Tab-separated table of C-alpha atoms in Angstrom:
chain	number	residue	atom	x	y	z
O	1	UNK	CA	14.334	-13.675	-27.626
O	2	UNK	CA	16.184	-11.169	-29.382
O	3	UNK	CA	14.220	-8.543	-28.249
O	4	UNK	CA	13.626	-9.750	-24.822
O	5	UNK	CA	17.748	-9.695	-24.561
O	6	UNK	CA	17.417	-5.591	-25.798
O	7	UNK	CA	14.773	-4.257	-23.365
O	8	UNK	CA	16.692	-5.695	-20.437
O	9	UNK	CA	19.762	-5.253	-21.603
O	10	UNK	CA	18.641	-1.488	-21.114
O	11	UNK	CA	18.440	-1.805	-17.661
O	12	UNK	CA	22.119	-2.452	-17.658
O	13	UNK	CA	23.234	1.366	-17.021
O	14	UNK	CA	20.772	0.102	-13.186
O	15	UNK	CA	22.391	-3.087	-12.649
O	16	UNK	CA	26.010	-2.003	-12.889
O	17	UNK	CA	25.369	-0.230	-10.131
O	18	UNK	CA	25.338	-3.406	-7.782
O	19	UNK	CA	28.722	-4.491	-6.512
O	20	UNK	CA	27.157	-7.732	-5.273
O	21	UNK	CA	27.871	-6.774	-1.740
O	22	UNK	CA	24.877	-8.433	0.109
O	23	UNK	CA	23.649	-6.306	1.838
O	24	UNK	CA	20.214	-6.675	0.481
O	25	UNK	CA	20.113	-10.176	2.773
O	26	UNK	CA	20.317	-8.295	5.906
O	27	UNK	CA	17.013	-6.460	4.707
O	28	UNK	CA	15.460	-8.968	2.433
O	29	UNK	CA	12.069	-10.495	4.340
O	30	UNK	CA	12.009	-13.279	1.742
O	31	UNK	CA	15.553	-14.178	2.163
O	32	UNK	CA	15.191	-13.616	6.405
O	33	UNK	CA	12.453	-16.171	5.584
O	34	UNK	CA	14.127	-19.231	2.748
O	35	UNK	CA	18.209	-18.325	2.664
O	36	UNK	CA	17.265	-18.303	-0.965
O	37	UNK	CA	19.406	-16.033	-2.997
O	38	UNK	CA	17.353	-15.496	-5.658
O	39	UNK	CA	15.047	-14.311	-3.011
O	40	UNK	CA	17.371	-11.560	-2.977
O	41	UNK	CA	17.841	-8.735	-4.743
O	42	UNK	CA	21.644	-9.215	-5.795
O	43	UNK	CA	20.720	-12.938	-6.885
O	44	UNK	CA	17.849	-11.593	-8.941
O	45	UNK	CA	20.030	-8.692	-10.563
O	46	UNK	CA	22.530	-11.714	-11.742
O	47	UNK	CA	19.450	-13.759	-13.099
O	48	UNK	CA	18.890	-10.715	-15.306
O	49	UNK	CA	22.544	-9.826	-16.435
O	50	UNK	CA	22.689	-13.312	-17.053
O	51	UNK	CA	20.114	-13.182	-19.590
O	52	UNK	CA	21.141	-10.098	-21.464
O	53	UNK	CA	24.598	-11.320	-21.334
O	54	UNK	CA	23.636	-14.393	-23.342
O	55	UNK	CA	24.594	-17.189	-20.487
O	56	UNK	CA	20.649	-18.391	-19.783
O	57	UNK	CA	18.782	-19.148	-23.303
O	58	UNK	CA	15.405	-19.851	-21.681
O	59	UNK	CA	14.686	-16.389	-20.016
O	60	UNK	CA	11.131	-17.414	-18.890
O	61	UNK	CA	12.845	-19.879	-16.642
O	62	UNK	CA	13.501	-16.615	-14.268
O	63	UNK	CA	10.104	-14.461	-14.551
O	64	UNK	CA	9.545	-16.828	-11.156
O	65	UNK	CA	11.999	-15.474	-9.183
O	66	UNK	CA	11.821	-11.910	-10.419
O	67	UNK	CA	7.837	-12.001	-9.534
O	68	UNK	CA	9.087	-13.456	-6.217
O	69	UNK	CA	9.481	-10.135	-4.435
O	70	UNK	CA	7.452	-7.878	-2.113
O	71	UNK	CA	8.367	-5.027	-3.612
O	72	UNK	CA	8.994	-3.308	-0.004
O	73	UNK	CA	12.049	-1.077	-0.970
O	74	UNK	CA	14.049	-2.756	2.099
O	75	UNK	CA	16.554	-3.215	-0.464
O	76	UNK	CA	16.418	-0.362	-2.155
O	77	UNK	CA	16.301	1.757	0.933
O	78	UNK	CA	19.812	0.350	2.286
O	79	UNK	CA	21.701	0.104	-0.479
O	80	UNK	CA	25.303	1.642	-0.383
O	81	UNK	CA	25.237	1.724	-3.916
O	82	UNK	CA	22.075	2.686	-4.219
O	83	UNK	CA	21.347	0.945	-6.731
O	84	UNK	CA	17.160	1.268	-7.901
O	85	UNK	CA	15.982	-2.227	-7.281
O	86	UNK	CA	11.823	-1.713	-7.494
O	87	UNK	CA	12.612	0.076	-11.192
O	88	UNK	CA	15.161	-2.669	-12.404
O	89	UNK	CA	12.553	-5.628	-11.042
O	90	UNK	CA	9.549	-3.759	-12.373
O	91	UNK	CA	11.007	-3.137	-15.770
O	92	UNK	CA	12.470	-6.781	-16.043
O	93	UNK	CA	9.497	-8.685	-15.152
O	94	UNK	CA	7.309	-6.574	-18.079
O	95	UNK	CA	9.735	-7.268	-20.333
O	96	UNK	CA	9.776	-11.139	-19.357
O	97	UNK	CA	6.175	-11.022	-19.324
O	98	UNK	CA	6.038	-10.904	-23.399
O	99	UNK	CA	7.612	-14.652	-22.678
O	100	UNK	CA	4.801	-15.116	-20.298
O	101	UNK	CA	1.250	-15.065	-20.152
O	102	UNK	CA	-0.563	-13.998	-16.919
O	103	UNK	CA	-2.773	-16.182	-14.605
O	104	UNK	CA	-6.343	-15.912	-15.842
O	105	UNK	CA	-6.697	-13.815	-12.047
O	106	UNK	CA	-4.175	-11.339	-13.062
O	107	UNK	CA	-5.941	-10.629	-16.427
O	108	UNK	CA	-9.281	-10.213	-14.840
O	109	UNK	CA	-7.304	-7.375	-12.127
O	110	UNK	CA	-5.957	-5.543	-15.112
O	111	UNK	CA	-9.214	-5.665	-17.350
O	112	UNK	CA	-11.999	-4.840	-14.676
O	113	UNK	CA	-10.232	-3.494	-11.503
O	114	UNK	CA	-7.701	-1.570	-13.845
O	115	UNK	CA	-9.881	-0.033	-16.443
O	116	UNK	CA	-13.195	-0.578	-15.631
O	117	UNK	CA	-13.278	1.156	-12.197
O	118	UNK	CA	-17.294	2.332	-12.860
O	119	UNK	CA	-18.069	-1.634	-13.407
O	120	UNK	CA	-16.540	-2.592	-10.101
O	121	UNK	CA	-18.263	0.347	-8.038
O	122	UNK	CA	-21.343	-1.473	-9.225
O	123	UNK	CA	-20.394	-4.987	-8.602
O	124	UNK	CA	-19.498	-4.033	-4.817
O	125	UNK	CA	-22.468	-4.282	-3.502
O	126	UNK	CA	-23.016	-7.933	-5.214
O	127	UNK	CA	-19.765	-8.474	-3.355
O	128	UNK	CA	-20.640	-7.173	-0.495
O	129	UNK	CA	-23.461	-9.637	-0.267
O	130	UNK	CA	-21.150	-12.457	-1.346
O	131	UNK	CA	-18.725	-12.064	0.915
O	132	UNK	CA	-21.074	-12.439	3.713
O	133	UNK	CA	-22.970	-15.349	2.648
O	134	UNK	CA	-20.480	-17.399	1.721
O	135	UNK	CA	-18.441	-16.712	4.770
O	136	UNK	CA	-17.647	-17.474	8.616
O	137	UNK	CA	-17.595	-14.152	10.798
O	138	UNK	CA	-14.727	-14.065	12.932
O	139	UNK	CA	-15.047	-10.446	13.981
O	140	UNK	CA	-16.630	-7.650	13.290
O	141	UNK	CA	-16.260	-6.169	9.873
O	142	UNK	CA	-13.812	-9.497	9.131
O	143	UNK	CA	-14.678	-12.764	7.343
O	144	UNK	CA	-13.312	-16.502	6.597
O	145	UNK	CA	-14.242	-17.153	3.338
O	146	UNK	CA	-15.922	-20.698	2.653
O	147	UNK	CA	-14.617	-21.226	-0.931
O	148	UNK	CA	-11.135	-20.250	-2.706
O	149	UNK	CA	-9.883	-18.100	0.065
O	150	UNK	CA	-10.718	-20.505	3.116
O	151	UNK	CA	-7.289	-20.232	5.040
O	152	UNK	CA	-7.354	-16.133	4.891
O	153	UNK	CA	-9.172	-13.286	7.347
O	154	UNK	CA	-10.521	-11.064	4.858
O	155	UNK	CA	-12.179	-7.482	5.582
O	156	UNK	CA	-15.597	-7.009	4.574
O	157	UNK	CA	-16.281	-4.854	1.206
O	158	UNK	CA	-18.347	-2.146	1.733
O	159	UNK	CA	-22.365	-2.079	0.197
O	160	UNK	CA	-21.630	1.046	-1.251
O	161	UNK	CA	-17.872	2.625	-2.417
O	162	UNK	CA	-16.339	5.322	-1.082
O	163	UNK	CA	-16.899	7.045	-4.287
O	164	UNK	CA	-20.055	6.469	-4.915
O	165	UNK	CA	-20.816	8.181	-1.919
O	166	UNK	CA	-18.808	10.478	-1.584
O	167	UNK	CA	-18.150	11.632	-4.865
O	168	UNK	CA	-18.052	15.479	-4.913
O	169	UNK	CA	-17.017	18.409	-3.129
O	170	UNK	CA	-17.406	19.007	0.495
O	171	UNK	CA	-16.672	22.393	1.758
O	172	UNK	CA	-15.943	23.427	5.174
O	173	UNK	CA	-17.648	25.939	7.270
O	174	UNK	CA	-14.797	28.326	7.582
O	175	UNK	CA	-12.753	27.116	4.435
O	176	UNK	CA	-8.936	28.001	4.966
O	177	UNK	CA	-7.453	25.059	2.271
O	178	UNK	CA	-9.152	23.156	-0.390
O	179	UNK	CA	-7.264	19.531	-1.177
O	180	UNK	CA	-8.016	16.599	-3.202
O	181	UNK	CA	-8.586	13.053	-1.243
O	182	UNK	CA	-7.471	10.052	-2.753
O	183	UNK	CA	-8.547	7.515	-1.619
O	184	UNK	CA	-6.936	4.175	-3.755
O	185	UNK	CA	-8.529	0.860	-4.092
O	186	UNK	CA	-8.636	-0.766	-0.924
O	187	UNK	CA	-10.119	2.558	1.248
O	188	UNK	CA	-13.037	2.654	-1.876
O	189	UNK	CA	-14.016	-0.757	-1.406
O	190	UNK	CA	-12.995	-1.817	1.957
O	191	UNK	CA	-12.015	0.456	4.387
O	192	UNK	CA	-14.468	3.363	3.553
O	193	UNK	CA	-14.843	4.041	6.905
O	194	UNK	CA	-11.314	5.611	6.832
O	195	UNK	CA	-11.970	7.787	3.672
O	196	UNK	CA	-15.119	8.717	5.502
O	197	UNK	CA	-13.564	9.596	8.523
O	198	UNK	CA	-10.652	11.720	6.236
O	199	UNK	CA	-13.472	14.091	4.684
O	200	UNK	CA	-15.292	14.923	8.249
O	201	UNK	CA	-12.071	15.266	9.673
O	202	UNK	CA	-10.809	17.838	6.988
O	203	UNK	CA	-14.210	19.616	6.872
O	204	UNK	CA	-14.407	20.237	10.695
O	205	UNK	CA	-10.915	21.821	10.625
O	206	UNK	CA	-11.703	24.245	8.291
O	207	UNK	CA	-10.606	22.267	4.649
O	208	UNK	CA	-12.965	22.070	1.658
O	209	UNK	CA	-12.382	18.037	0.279
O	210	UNK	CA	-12.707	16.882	-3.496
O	211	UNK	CA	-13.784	13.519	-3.525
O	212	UNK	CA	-12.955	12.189	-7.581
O	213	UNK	CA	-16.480	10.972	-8.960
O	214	UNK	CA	-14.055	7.530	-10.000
O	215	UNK	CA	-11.451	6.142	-8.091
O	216	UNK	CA	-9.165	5.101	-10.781
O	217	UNK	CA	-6.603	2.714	-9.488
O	218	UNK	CA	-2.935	3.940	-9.031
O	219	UNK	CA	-1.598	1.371	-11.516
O	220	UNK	CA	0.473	-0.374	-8.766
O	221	UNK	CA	-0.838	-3.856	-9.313
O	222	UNK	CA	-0.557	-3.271	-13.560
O	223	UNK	CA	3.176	-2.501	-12.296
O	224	UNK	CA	3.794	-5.765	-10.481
O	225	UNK	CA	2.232	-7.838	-12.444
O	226	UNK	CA	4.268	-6.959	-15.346
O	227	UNK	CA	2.313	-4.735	-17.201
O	228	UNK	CA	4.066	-1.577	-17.547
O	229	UNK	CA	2.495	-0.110	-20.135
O	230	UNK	CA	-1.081	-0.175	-18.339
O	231	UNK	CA	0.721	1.323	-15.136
O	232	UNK	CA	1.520	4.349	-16.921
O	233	UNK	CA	-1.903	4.637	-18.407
O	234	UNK	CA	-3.112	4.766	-14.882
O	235	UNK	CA	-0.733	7.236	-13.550
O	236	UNK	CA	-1.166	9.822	-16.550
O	237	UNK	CA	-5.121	9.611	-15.986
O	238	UNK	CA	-4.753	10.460	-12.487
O	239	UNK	CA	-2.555	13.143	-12.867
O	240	UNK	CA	-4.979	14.230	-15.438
O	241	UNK	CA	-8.626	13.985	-13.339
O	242	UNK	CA	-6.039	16.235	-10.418
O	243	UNK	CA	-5.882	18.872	-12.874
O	244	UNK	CA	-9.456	19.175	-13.093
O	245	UNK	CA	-10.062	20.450	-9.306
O	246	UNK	CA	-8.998	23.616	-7.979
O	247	UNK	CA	-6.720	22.632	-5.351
O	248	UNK	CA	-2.893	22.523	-3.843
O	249	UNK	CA	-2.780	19.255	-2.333
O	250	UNK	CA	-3.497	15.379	-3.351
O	251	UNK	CA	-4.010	13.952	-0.141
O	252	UNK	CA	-3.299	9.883	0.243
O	253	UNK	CA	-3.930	7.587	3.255
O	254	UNK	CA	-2.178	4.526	1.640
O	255	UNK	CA	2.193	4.885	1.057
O	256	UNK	CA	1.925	2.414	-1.947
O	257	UNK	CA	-0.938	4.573	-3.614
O	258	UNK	CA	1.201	7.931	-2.975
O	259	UNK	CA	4.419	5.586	-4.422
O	260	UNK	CA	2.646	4.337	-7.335
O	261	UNK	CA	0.966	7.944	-8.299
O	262	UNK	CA	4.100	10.170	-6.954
O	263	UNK	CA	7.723	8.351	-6.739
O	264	UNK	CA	7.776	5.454	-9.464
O	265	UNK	CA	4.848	7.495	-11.066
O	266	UNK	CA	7.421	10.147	-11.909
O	267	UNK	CA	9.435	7.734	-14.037
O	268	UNK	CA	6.413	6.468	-16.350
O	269	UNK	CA	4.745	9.944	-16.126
O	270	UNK	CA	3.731	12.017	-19.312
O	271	UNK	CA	1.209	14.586	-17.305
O	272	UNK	CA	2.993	16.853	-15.403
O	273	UNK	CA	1.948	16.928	-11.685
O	274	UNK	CA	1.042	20.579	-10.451
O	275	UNK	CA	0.144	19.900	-6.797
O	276	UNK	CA	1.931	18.737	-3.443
O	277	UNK	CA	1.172	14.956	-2.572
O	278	UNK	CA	0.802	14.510	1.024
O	279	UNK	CA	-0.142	12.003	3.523
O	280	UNK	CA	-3.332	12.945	5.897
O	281	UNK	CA	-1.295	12.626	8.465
O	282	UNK	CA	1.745	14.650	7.554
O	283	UNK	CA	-0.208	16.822	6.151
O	284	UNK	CA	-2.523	17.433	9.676
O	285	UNK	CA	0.428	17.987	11.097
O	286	UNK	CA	2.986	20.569	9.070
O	287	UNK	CA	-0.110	22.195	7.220
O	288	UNK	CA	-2.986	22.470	9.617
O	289	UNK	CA	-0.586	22.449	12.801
O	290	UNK	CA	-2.670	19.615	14.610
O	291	UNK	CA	-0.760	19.013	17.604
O	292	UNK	CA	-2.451	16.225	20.000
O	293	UNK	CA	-2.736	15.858	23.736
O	294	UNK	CA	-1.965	12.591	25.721
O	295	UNK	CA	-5.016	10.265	26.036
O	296	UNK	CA	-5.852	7.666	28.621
O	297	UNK	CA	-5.627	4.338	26.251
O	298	UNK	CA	-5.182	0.563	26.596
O	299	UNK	CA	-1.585	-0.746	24.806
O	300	UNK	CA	-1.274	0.523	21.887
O	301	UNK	CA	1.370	0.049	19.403
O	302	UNK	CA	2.341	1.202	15.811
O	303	UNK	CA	3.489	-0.657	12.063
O	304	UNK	CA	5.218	1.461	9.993
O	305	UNK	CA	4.494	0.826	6.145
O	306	UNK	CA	7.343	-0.471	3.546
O	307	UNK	CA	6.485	2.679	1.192
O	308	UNK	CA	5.855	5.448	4.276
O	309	UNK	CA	8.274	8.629	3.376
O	310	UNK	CA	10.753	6.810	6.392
O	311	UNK	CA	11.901	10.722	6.801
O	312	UNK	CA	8.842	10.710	8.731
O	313	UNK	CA	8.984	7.105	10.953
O	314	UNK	CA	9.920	9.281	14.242
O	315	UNK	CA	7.263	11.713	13.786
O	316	UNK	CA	4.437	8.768	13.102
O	317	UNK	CA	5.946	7.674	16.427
O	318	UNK	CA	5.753	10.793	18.365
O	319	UNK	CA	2.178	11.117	16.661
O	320	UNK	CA	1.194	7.988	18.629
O	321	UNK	CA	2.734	8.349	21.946
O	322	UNK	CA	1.506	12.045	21.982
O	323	UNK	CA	-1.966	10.487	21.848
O	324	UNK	CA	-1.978	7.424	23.782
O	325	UNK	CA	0.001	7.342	27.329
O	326	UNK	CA	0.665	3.361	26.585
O	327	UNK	CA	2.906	3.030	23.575
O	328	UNK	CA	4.614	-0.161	22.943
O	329	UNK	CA	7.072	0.039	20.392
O	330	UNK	CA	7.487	-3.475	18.389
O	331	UNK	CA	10.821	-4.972	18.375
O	332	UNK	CA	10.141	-6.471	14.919
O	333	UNK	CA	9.918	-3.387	12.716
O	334	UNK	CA	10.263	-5.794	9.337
O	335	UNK	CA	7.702	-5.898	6.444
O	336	UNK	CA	4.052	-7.204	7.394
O	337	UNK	CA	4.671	-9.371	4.244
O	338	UNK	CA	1.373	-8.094	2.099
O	339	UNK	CA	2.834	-6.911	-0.947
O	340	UNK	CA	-0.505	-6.469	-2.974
O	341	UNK	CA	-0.581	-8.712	-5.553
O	342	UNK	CA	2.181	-10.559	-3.372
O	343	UNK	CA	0.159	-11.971	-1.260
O	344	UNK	CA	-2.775	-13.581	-3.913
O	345	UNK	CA	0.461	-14.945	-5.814
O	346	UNK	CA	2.680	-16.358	-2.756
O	347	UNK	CA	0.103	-16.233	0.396
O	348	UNK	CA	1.938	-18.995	2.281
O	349	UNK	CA	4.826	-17.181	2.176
O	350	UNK	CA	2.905	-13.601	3.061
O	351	UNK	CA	1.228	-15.303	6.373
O	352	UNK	CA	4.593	-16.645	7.461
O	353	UNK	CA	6.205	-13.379	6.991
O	354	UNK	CA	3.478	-11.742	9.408
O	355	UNK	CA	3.951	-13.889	11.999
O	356	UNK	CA	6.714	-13.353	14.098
O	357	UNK	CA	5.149	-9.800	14.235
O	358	UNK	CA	1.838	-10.722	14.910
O	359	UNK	CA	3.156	-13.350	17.995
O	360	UNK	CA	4.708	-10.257	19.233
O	361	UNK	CA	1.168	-8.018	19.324
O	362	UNK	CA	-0.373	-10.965	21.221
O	363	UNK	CA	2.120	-11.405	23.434
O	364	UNK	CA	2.598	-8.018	24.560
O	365	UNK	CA	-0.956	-8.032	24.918
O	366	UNK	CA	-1.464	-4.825	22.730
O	367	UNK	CA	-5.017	-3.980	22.178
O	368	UNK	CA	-4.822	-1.205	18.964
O	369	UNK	CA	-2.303	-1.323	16.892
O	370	UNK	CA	-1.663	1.440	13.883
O	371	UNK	CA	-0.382	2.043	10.988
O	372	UNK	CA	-1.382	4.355	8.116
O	373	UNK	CA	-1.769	1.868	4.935
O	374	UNK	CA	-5.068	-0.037	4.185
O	375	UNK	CA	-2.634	-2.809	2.988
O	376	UNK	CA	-0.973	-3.476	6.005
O	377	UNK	CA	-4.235	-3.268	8.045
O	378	UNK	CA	-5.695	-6.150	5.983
O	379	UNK	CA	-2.528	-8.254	6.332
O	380	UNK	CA	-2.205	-7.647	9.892
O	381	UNK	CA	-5.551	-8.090	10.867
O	382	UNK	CA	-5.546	-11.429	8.732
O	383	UNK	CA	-2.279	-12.358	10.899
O	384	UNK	CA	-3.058	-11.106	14.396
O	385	UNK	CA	-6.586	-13.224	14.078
O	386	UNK	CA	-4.752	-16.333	13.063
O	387	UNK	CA	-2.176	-16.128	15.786
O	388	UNK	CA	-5.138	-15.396	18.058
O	389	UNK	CA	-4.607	-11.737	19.205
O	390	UNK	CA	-7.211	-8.897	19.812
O	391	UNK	CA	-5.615	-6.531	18.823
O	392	UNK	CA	-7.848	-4.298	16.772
O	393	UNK	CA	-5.999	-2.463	13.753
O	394	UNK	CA	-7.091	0.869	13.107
O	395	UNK	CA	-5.519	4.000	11.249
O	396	UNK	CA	-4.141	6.941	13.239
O	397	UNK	CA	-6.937	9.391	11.521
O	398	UNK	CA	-9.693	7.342	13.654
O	399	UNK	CA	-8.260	7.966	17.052
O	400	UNK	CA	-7.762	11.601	15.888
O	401	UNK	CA	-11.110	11.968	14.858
O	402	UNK	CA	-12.438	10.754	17.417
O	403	UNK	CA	-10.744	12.407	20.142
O	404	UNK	CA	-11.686	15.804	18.254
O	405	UNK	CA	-15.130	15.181	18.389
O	406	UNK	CA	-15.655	13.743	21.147
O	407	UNK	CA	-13.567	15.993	23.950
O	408	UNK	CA	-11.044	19.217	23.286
O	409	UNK	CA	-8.081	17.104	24.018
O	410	UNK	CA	-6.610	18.790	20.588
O	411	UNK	CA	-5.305	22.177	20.017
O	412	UNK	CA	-4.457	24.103	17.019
């Protein structure tokens, strides 16, 4: 207990910083969704002073309500005091988590999908096969799973990683930039067609891609499940395997990736990081100059990801209404309510969360909606099916790519 009281007593020169103002609630999706204030950010910053400040003796009692959180920033992001909520919670709950073991589902995500990356390339095609045995179809490329997962939509997981086969270096015709892709977890198992779409799309505009022989995870879900330690294992051998490619840019197609690697990456980092991080899309744009013209669509709409660079939220909207000439903008612009490991630990909560957003894609009948995060796309897909929408979730890239093949309706 004694040392417990230490390590998070120093994360006191962080929590100072909150004057207990409140105005986390008006941003707080768990707290929009119970009234609970230790749903909150200011109720969970008291929970912790309270423990280093000797007025709770049993400190495990509040490892609940600090792993109660999203981790969307919302907080973080408004914050007149700006005080660093995701490092304070992060740090806390590893520190609590030498009180408390994990859930025998959290070890196996830190022991195989954390450090064996190789293993789980090789088990995807088992999985693959799994997955679609011992599940209902409800739309193409999306399953409801029979056993353990019955109540969620699930996307199917590739035969074959992104990796695996695309491992390597793909140079363009005309080579004018050479980048790294990063792909992250979720595009190397599940949405491969988006990685896939990322290296064709590079090559044909004139930019040689390294594709990492192993996608080694980010270290996001060591992070959140208290595990600090492992998180900055992860981060240093990424920055590492960067070093080995001659390029300027990491490119990312999933915020929380880019914010695990890049933003709180920099505060566990010991390898330095000698390139510029960008996001295909922002990077399309303000490197390659990719300007689109207007398409004729059906409704189309956008979700803007928790960890997107928000500096950019107008130009990911001009992005889509440049391309499509039937842009609705949602009126709920809150979290989708994933959260990663979030939504394994607390799903009930997660699928009520996405549901006021996903009534409003059905009702206003939009047919593609979105948004550049392979998280968000699984949660949203998951809710739009079980509010039954057809809308059909799909990352900006894909349009892109598609219109660039398939007409000259984009200029240079």
């Amino acid at each position: 207990m004694e040392d417990l009281i230490k390590e998070l007593k120093e994360l006191e020169e962080l929590v100072i910083r909150c004057m207990k103002c409140g105005t986390c609630q008006a941003h707080c999706p768990l707290y929009k969704k119970d009234f609970f204030e230790q749903s909150v950010a200011r109720g969970k910053i008291s929970m912790i002073e309270s423990v280093y400040e000797g007025n709770l003796e049993d400190a495990s009692r509040i490892l609940k309500y600090i792993d109660y959180c999203l981790m969307c920033g919302r907080c973080k992001n408004n914050c007149p005091s700006g005080v660093k909520t995701d490092e304070i919670f992060l740090r806390a709950k590893s520190a609590l988590r030498k009180v408390e073991k994990l859930p025998s589902w959290g070890t196996f995500v830190l022991k195989i999908v954390m450090e064996k990356p190789e293993l789980l390339s090789k088990l995807s095609p088992l999985m693959h096969i799994g997955l679609k045995f011992g599940s209902k179809q409800v739309k193409a490329d999306v399953f409801k799973p029979l056993f353990g997962l019955y109540s969620r939509n699930v996307a199917s997981i590739a035969k074959k990683s992104f990796s695996d086969a695309y491992a390597g270096f793909h140079k363009a015709e005309n080579e004018k930039f050479s980048v790294i892709f990063y792909p992250g977890c979720a595009v190397n198992y599940i949405y491969k067609h988006w990685g896939e779409t990322i290296v064709k799309l590079l090559n044909k505009l004139d930019v040689s891609v390294y594709v990492p022989d192993v996608n080694k995870c980010c270290g996001i879900p060591a992070a959140t499940l208290g595990d600090m330690q492992l998180y900055a294992k992860m981060v240093n051998e990424n920055r590492q395997l960067f070093k080995n490619f001659d390029a300027d840019y990491v490119i990312t197609c999933c915020p929380t990736c880019a914010y695990g690697l890049f933003d709180m990456g920099e505060k566990v980092a010991e390898e330095t990081f000698d390139k510029i991080e960008m996001d295909i899309l922002v990077f399309l744009k303000e490197v390659i100059g990719l300007s689109p013209k207007q398409l004729t669509l059906e409704k189309v709409s956008l979700h803007i990801p928790c960890h997107y660079d928000h500096s950019k939220d107008t130009f990911l909207k001009d992005l889509i209404k440049g391309i499509s000439d039937n842009f609705y903008e949602l009126k709920d612009q809150s979290c989708c309510g994933f959260g990663g490991t979030f939504n394994i630990k607390n799903y009930n909560s997660s699928k009520q969360i996405v549901k006021n957003k996903s009534e409003e894609i059905k009702t206003a009948e939009v047919e593609k909606l979105f948004t550049p995060c392979p998280g968000c796309a699984m949660q949203l897909t998951d809710g739009i099916i079980r509010e039954g929408g057809e809308a059909e979730v799909l990352h900006p890239v894909e349009l892109i790519y598609r219109g660039l093949i398939d007409s000259e309706c984009f200029r240079r």
